PDB file of C-alpha atoms and ligand atoms in Angstrom:
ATOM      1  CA  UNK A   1       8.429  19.179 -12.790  1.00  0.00           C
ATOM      2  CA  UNK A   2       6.635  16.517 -14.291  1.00  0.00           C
ATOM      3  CA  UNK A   3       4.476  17.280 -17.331  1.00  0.00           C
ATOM      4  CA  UNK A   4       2.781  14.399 -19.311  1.00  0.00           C
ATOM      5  CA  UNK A   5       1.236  14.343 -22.861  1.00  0.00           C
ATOM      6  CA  UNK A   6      -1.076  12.437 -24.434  1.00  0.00           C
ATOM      7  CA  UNK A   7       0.101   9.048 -22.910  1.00  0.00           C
ATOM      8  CA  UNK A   8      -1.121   5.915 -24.779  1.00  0.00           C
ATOM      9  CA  UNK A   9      -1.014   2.378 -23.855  1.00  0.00           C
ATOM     10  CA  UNK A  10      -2.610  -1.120 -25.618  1.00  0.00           C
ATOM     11  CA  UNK A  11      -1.898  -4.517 -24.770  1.00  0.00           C
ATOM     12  CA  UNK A  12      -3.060  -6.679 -27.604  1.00  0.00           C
ATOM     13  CA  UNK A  13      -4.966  -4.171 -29.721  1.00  0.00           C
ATOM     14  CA  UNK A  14      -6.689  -3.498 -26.044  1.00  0.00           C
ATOM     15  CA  UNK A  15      -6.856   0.415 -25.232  1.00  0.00           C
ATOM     16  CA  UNK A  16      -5.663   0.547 -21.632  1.00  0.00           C
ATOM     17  CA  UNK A  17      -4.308   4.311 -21.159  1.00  0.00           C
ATOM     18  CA  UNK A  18      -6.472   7.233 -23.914  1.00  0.00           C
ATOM     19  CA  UNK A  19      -4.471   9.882 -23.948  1.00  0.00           C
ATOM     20  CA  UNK A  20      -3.713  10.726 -20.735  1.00  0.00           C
ATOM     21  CA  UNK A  21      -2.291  14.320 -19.934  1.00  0.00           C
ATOM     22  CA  UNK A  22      -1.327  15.742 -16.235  1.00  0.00           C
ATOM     23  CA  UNK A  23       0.893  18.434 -15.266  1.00  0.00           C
ATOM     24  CA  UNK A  24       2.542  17.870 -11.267  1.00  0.00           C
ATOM     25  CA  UNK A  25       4.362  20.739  -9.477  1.00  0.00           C
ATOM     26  CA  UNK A  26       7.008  20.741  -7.462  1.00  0.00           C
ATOM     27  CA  UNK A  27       5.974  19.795  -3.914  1.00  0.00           C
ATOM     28  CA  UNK A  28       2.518  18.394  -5.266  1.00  0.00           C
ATOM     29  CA  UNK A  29       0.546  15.920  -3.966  1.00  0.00           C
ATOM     30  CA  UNK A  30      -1.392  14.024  -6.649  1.00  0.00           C
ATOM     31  CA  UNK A  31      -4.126  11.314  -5.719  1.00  0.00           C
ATOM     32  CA  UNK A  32      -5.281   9.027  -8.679  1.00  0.00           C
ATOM     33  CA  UNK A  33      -8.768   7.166  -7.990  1.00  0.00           C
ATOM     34  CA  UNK A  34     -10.681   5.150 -10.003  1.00  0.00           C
ATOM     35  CA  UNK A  35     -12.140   1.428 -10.611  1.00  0.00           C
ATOM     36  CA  UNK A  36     -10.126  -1.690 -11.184  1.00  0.00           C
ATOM     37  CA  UNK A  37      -9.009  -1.929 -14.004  1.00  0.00           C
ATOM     38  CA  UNK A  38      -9.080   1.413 -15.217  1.00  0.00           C
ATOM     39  CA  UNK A  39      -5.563   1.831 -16.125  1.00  0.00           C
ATOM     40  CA  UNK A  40      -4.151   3.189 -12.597  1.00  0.00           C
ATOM     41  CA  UNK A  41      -1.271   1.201 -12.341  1.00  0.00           C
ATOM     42  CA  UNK A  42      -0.337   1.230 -16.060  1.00  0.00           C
ATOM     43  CA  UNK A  43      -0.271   4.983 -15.772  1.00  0.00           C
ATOM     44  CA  UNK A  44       1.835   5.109 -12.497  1.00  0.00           C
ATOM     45  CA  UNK A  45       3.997   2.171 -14.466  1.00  0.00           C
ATOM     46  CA  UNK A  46       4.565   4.394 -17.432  1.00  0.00           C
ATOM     47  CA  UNK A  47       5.764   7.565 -15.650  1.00  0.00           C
ATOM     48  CA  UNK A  48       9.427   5.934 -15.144  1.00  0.00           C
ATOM     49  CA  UNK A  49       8.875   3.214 -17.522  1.00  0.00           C
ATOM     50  CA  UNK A  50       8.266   0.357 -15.570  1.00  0.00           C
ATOM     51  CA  UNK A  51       6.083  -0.297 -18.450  1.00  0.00           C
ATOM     52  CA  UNK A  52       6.713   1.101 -22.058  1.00  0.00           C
ATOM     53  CA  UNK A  53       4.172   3.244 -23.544  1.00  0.00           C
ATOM     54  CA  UNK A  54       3.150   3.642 -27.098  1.00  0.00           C
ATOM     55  CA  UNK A  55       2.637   6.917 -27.558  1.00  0.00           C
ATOM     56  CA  UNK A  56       3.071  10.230 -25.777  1.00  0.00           C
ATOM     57  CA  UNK A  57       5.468  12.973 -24.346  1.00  0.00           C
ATOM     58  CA  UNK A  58       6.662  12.388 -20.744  1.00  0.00           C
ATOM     59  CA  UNK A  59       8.632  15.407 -19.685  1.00  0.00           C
ATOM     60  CA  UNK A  60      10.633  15.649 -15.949  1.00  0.00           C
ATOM     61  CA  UNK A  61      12.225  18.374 -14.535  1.00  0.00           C
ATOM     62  CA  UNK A  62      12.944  19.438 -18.474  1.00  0.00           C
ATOM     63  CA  UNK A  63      13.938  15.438 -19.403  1.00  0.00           C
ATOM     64  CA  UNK A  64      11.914  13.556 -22.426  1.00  0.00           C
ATOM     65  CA  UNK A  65      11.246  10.103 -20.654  1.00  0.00           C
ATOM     66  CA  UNK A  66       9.996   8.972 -23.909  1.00  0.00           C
ATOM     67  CA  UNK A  67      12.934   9.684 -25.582  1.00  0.00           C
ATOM     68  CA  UNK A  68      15.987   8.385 -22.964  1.00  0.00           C
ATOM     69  CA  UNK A  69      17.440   4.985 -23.676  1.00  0.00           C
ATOM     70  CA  UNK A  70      17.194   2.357 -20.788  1.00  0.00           C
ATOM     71  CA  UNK A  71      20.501   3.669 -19.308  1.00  0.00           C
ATOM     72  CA  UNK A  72      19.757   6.992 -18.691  1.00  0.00           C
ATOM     73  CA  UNK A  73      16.161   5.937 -17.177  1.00  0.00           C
ATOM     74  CA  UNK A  74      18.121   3.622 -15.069  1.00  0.00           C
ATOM     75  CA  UNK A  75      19.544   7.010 -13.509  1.00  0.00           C
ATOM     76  CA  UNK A  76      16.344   9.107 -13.769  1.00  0.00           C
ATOM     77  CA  UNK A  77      14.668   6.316 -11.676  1.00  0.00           C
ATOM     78  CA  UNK A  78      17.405   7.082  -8.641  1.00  0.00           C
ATOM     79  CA  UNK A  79      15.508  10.275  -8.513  1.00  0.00           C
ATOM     80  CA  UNK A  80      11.592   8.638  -9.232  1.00  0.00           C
ATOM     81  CA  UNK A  81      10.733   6.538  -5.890  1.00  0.00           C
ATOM     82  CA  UNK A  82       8.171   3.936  -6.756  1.00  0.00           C
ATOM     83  CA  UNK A  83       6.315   2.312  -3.316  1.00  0.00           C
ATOM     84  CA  UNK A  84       4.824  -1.119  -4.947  1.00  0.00           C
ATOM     85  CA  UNK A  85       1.106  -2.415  -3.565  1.00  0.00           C
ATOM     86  CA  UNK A  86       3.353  -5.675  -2.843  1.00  0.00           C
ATOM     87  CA  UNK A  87       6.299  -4.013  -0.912  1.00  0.00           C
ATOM     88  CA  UNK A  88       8.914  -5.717  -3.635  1.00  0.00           C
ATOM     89  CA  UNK A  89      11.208  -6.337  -0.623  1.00  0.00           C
ATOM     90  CA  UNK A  90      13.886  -8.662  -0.312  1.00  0.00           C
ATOM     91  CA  UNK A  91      13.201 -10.504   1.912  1.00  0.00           C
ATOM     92  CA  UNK A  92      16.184 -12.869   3.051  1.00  0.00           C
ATOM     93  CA  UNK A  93      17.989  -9.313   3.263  1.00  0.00           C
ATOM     94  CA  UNK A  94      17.387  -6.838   6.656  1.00  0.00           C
ATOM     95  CA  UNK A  95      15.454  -3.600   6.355  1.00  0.00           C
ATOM     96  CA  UNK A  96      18.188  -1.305   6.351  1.00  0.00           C
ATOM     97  CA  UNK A  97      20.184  -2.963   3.418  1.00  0.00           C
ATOM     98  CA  UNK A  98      16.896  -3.282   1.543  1.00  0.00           C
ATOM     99  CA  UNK A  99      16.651   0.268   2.136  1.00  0.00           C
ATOM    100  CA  UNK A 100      20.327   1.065   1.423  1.00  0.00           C
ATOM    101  CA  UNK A 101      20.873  -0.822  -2.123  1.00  0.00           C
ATOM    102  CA  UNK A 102      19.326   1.826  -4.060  1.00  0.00           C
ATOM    103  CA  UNK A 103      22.079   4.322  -2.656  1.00  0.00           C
ATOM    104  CA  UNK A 104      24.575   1.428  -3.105  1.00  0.00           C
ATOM    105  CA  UNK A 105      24.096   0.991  -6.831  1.00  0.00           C
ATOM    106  CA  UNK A 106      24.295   4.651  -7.109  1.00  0.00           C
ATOM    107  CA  UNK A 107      28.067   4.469  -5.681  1.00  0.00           C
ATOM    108  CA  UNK A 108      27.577   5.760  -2.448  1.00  0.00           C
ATOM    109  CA  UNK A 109      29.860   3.602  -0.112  1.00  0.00           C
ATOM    110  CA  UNK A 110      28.427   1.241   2.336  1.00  0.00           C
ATOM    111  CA  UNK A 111      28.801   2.900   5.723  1.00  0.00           C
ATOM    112  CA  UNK A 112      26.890   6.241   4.392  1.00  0.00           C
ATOM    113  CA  UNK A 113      24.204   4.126   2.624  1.00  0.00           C
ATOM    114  CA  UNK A 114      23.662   2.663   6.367  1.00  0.00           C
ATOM    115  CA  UNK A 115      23.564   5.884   7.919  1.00  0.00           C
ATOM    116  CA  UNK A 116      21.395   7.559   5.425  1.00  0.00           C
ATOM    117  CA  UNK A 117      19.154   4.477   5.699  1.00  0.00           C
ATOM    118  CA  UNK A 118      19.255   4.656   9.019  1.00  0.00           C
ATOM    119  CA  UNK A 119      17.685   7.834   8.936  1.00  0.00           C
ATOM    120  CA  UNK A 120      15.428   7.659   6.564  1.00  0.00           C
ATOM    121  CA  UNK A 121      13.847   4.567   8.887  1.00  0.00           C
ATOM    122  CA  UNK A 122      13.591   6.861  11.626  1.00  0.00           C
ATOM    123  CA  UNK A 123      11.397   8.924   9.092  1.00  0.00           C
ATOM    124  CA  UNK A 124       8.651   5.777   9.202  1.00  0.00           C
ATOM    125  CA  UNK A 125       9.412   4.641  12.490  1.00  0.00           C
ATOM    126  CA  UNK A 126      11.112   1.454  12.140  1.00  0.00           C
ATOM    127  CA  UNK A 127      14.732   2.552  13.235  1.00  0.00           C
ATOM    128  CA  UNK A 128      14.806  -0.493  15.834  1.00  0.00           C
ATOM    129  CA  UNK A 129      14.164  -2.770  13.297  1.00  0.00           C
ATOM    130  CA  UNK A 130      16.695  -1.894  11.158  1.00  0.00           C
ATOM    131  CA  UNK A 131      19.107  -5.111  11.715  1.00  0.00           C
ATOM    132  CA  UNK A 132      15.449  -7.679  11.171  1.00  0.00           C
ATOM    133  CA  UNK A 133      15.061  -9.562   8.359  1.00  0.00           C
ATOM    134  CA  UNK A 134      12.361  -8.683   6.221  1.00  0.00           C
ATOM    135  CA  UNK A 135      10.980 -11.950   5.819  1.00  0.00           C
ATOM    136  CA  UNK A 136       9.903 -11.530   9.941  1.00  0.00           C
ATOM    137  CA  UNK A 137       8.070  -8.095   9.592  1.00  0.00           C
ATOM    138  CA  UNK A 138       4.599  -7.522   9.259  1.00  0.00           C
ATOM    139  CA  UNK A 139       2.725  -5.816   6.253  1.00  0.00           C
ATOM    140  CA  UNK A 140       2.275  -2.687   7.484  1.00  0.00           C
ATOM    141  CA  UNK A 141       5.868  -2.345   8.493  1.00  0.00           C
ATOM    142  CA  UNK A 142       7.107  -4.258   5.209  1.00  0.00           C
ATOM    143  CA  UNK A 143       5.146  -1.386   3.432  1.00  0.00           C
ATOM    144  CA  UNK A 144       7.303   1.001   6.085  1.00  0.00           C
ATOM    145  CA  UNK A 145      10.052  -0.169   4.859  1.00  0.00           C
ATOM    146  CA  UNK A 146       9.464   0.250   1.351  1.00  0.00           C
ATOM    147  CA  UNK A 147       8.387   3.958   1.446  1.00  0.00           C
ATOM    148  CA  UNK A 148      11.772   4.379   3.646  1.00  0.00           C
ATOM    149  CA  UNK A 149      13.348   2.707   0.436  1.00  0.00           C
ATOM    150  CA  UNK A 150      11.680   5.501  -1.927  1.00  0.00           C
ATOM    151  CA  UNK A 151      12.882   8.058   0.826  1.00  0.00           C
ATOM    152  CA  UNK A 152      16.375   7.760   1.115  1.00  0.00           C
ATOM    153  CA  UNK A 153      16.814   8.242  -2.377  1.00  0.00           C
ATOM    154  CA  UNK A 154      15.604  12.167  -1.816  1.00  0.00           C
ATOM    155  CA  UNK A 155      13.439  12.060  -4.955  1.00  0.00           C
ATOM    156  CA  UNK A 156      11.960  14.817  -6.827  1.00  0.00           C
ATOM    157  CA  UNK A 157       9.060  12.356  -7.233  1.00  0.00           C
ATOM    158  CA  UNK A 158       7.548   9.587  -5.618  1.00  0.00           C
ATOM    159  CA  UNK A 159       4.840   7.268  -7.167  1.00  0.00           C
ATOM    160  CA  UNK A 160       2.896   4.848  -4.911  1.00  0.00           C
ATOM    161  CA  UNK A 161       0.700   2.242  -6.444  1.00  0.00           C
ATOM    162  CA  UNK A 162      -2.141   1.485  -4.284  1.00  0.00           C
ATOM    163  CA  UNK A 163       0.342   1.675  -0.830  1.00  0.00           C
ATOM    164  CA  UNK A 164      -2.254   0.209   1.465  1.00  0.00           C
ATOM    165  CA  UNK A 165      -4.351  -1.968  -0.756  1.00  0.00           C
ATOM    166  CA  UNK A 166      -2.763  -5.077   0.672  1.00  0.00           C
ATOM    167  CA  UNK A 167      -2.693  -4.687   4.428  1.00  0.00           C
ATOM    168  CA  UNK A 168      -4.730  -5.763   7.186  1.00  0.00           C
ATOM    169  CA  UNK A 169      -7.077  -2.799   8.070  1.00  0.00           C
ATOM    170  CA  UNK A 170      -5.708  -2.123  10.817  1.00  0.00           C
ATOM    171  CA  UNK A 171      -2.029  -1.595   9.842  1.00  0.00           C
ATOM    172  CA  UNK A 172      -3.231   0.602   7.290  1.00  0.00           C
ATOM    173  CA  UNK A 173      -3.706   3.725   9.433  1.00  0.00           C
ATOM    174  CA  UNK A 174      -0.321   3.477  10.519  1.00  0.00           C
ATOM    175  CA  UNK A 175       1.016   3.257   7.000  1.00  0.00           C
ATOM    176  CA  UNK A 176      -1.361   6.375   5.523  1.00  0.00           C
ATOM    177  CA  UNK A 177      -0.040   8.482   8.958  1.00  0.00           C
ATOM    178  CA  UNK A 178       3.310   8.094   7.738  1.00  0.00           C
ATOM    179  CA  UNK A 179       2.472   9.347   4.291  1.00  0.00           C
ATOM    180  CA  UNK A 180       0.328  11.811   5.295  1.00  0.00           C
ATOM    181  CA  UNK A 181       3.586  13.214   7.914  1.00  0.00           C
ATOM    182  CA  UNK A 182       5.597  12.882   4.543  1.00  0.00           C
ATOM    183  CA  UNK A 183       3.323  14.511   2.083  1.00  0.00           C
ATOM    184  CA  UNK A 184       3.307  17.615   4.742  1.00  0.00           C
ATOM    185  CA  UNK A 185       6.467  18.298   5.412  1.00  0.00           C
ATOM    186  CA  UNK A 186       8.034  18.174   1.678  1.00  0.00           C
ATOM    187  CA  UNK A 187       7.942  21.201  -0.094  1.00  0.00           C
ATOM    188  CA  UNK A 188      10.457  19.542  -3.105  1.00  0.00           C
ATOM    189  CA  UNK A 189       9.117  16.194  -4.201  1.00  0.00           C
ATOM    190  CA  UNK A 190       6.132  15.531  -5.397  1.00  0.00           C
ATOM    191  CA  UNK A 191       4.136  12.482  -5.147  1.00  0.00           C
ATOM    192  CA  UNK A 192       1.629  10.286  -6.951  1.00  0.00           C
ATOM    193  CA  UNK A 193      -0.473   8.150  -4.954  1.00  0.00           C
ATOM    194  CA  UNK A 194      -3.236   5.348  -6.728  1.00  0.00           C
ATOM    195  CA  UNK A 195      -5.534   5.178  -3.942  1.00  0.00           C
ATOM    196  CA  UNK A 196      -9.109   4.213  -2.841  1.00  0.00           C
ATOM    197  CA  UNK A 197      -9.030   5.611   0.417  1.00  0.00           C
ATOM    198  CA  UNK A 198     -10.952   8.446   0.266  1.00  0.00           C
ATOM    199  CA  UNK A 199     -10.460  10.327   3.874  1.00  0.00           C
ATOM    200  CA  UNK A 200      -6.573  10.179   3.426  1.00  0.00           C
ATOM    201  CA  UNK A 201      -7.336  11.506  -0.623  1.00  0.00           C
ATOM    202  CA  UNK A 202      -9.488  14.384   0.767  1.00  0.00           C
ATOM    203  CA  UNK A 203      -7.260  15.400   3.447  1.00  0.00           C
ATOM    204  CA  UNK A 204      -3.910  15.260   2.084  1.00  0.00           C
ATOM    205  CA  UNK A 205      -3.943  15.512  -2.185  1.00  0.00           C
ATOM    206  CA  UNK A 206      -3.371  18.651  -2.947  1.00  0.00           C
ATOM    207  CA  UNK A 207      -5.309  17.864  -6.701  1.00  0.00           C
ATOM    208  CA  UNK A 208      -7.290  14.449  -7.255  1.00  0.00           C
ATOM    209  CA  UNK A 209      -7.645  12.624 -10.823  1.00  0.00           C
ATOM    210  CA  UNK A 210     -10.612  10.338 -11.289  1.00  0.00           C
ATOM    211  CA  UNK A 211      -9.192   7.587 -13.834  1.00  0.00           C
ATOM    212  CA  UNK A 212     -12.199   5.580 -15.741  1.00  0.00           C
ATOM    213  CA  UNK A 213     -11.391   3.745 -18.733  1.00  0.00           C
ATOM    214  CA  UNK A 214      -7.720   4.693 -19.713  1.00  0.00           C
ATOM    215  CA  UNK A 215      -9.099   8.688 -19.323  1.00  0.00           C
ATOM    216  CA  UNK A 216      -8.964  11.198 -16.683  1.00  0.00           C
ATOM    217  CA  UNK A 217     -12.422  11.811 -16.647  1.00  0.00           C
ATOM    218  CA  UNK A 218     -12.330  14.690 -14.009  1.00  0.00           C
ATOM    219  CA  UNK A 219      -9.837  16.029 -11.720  1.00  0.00           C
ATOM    220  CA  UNK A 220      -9.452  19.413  -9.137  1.00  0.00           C
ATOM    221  CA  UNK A 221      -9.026  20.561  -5.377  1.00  0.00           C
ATOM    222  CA  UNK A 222     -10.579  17.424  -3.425  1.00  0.00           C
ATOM    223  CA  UNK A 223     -13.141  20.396  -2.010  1.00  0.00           C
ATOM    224  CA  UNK A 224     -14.025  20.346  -6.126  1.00  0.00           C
ATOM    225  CA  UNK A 225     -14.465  16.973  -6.650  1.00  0.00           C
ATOM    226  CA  UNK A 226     -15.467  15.643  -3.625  1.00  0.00           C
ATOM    227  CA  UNK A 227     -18.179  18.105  -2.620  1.00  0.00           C
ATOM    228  CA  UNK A 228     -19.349  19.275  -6.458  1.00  0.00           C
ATOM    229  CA  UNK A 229     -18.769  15.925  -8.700  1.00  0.00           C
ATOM    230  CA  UNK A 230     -19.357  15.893 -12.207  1.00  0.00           C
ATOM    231  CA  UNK A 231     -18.530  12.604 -13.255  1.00  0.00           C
ATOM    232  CA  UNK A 232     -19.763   9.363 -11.885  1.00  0.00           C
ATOM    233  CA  UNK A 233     -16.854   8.198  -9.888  1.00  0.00           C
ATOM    234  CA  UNK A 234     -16.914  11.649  -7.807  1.00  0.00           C
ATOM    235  CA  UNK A 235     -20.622  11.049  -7.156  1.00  0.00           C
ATOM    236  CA  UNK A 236     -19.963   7.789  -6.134  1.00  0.00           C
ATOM    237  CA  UNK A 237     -17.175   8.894  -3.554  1.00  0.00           C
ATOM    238  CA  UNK A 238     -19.251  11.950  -2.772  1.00  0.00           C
ATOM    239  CA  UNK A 239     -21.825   9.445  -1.466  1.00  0.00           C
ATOM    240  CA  UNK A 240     -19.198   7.424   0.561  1.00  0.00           C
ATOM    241  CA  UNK A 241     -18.014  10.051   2.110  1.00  0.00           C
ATOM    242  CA  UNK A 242     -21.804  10.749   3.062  1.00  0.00           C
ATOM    243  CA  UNK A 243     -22.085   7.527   3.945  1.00  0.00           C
ATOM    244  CA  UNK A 244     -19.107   7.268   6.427  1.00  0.00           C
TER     245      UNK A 244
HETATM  246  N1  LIG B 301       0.904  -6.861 -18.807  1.00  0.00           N
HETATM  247  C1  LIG B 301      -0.358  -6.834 -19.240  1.00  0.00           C
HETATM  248  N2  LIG B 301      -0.757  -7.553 -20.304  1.00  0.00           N
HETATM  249  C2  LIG B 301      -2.032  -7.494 -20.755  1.00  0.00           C
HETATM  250  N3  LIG B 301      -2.994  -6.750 -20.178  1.00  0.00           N
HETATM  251  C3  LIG B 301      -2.654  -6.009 -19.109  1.00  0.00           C
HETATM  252  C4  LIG B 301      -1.328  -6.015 -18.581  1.00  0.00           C
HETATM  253  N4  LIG B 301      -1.292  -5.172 -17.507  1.00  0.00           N
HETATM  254  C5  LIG B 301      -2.538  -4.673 -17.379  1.00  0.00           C
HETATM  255  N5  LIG B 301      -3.356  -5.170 -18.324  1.00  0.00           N
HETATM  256  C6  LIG B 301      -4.770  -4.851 -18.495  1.00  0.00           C
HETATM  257  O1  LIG B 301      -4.895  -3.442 -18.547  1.00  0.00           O
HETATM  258  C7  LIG B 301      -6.052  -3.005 -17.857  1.00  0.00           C
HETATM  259  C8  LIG B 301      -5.664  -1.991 -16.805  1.00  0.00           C
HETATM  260  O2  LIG B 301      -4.873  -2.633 -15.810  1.00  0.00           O
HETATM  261  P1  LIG B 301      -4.276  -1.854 -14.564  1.00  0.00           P
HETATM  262  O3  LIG B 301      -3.541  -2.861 -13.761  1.00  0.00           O
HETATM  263  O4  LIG B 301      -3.510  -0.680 -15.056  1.00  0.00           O
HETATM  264  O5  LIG B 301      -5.588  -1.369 -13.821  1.00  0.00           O
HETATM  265  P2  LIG B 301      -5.773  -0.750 -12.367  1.00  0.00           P
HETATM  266  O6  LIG B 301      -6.641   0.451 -12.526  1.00  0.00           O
HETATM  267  O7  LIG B 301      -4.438  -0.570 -11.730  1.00  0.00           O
HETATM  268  O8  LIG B 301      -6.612  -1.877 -11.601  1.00  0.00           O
HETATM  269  P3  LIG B 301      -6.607  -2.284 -10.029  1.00  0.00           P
HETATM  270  O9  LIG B 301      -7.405  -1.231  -9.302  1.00  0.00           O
HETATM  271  O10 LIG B 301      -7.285  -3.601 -10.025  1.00  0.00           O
HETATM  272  O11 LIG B 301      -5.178  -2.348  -9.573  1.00  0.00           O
HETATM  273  C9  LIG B 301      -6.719  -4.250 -17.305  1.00  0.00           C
HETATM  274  O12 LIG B 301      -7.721  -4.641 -18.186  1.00  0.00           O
HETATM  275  C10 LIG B 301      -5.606  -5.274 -17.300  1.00  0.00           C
HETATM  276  O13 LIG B 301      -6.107  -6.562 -17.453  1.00  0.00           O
HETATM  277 MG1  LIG B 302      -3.547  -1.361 -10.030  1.00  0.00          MG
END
């Protein structure tokens, strides 16, 4: 469903993504760890082109990315969900038509976008807050709301840059049990998930990249990685997880 070749990106002569290939299946659940700045977010960027890459083959249910103009990504993206580290809510606008513009601009008419957004809140528990402003809700549920945003869209695929990195550590549970409810009961989309948390990685990615450097460096079943690292970064987590 998603199959990508030999990605490349450089910002001012500055390698950033080395050739970075990945095959997802349908239903898969992909987590992407690494350090900062390794390139995870440029990656996750370039899948729907968020950010343009220089070279490579990006290939989605059949589709060459790399090849569509801007208009036909604009549609491919109503089927790519993208949950941002910084929610990229509106905020003077109430969850559910935050959650219900994406199936606005795609022509739906108003009182089904409600109702589908309506549901798809119920799906991260924030159906009672439907009618709040944005502006009033916490992180955790601001984060909510944006992975309700990514749902109601019924993507093949959704990619989620670093979903919890900005919430209070508390909220964050809440957020990752949501995710990890999602990630088990699809058996169509697949998702992407940049993360550092490595309990929610190990128990819910069905295959886990280790990112150093603008390279996949290593990647498997988190049973693989986790308990038999080759590269650095796995020993490290392999450690943490020790640790904890
Ligand atoms: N728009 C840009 N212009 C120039 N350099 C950029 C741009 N975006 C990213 N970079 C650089 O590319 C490298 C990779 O950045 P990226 O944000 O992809 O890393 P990351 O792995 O997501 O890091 P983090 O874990 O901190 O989010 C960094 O050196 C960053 O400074
Ligand atoms: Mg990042």
């Amino acid at each position: 469903m998603l199959n990508i070749k030999n990605l490349q990106k450089s910002y001012h002569g500055d390698i950033v993504l080395d050739g970075i290939n990945i095959e997802v299946k349908p239903g898969e659940i992909v987590a992407v760890m690494g350090p900062s700045g390794c390139g995870k977010s440029t990656f996750i960027r370039c899948i729907n082109r968020l950010v343009e890459p220089n070279d490579g083959e990006i290939y989605y249910k059949g589709q060459p990315l790399h090849e569509l103009s801007e208009k036909d990504m604009e549609a491919v993206r109503m089927d790519i969900g993208f949950v941002f580290q910084h929610f990229n809510l509106i905020e003077r606008l109430t969850v559910k038509q935050n959650v219900a513009l994406g199936l606005v601009k795609k022509g739906h008419v108003i009182e089904e976008a409600y109702e589908k957004a309506y549901l798809a809140l119920e799906k991260v528990n924030l159906s009672q807050l439907a009618e709040v402003k944005v502006g009033q809700l916490s992180g955790g549920e601001k984060q909510r709301v944006g992975i309700a945003r990514a749902l109601v869209l019924e993507p093949g695929l959704i990619l989620l840059d670093e979903p919890t990195a900005s919430l209070d550590p508390i909220l964050v549970r809440d957020v990752l049990d949501i995710l990890e409810d999602i990630a088990r009961g699809t058996k169509t989309t697949s998702m992407i998930i940049v993360t550092h948390e490595v309990t929610f990685a190990r128990r819910v990615a069905d295959k886990i990249y280790f990112m150093d450097q603008g390279k996949f460096i290593e990647s498997g079943t988190p049973e693989k990685v986790f308990n038999e690292p080759v590269s650095w970064i796995g020993k490290k987590y392999r450690e943490l997880i020790n640790y904890c």
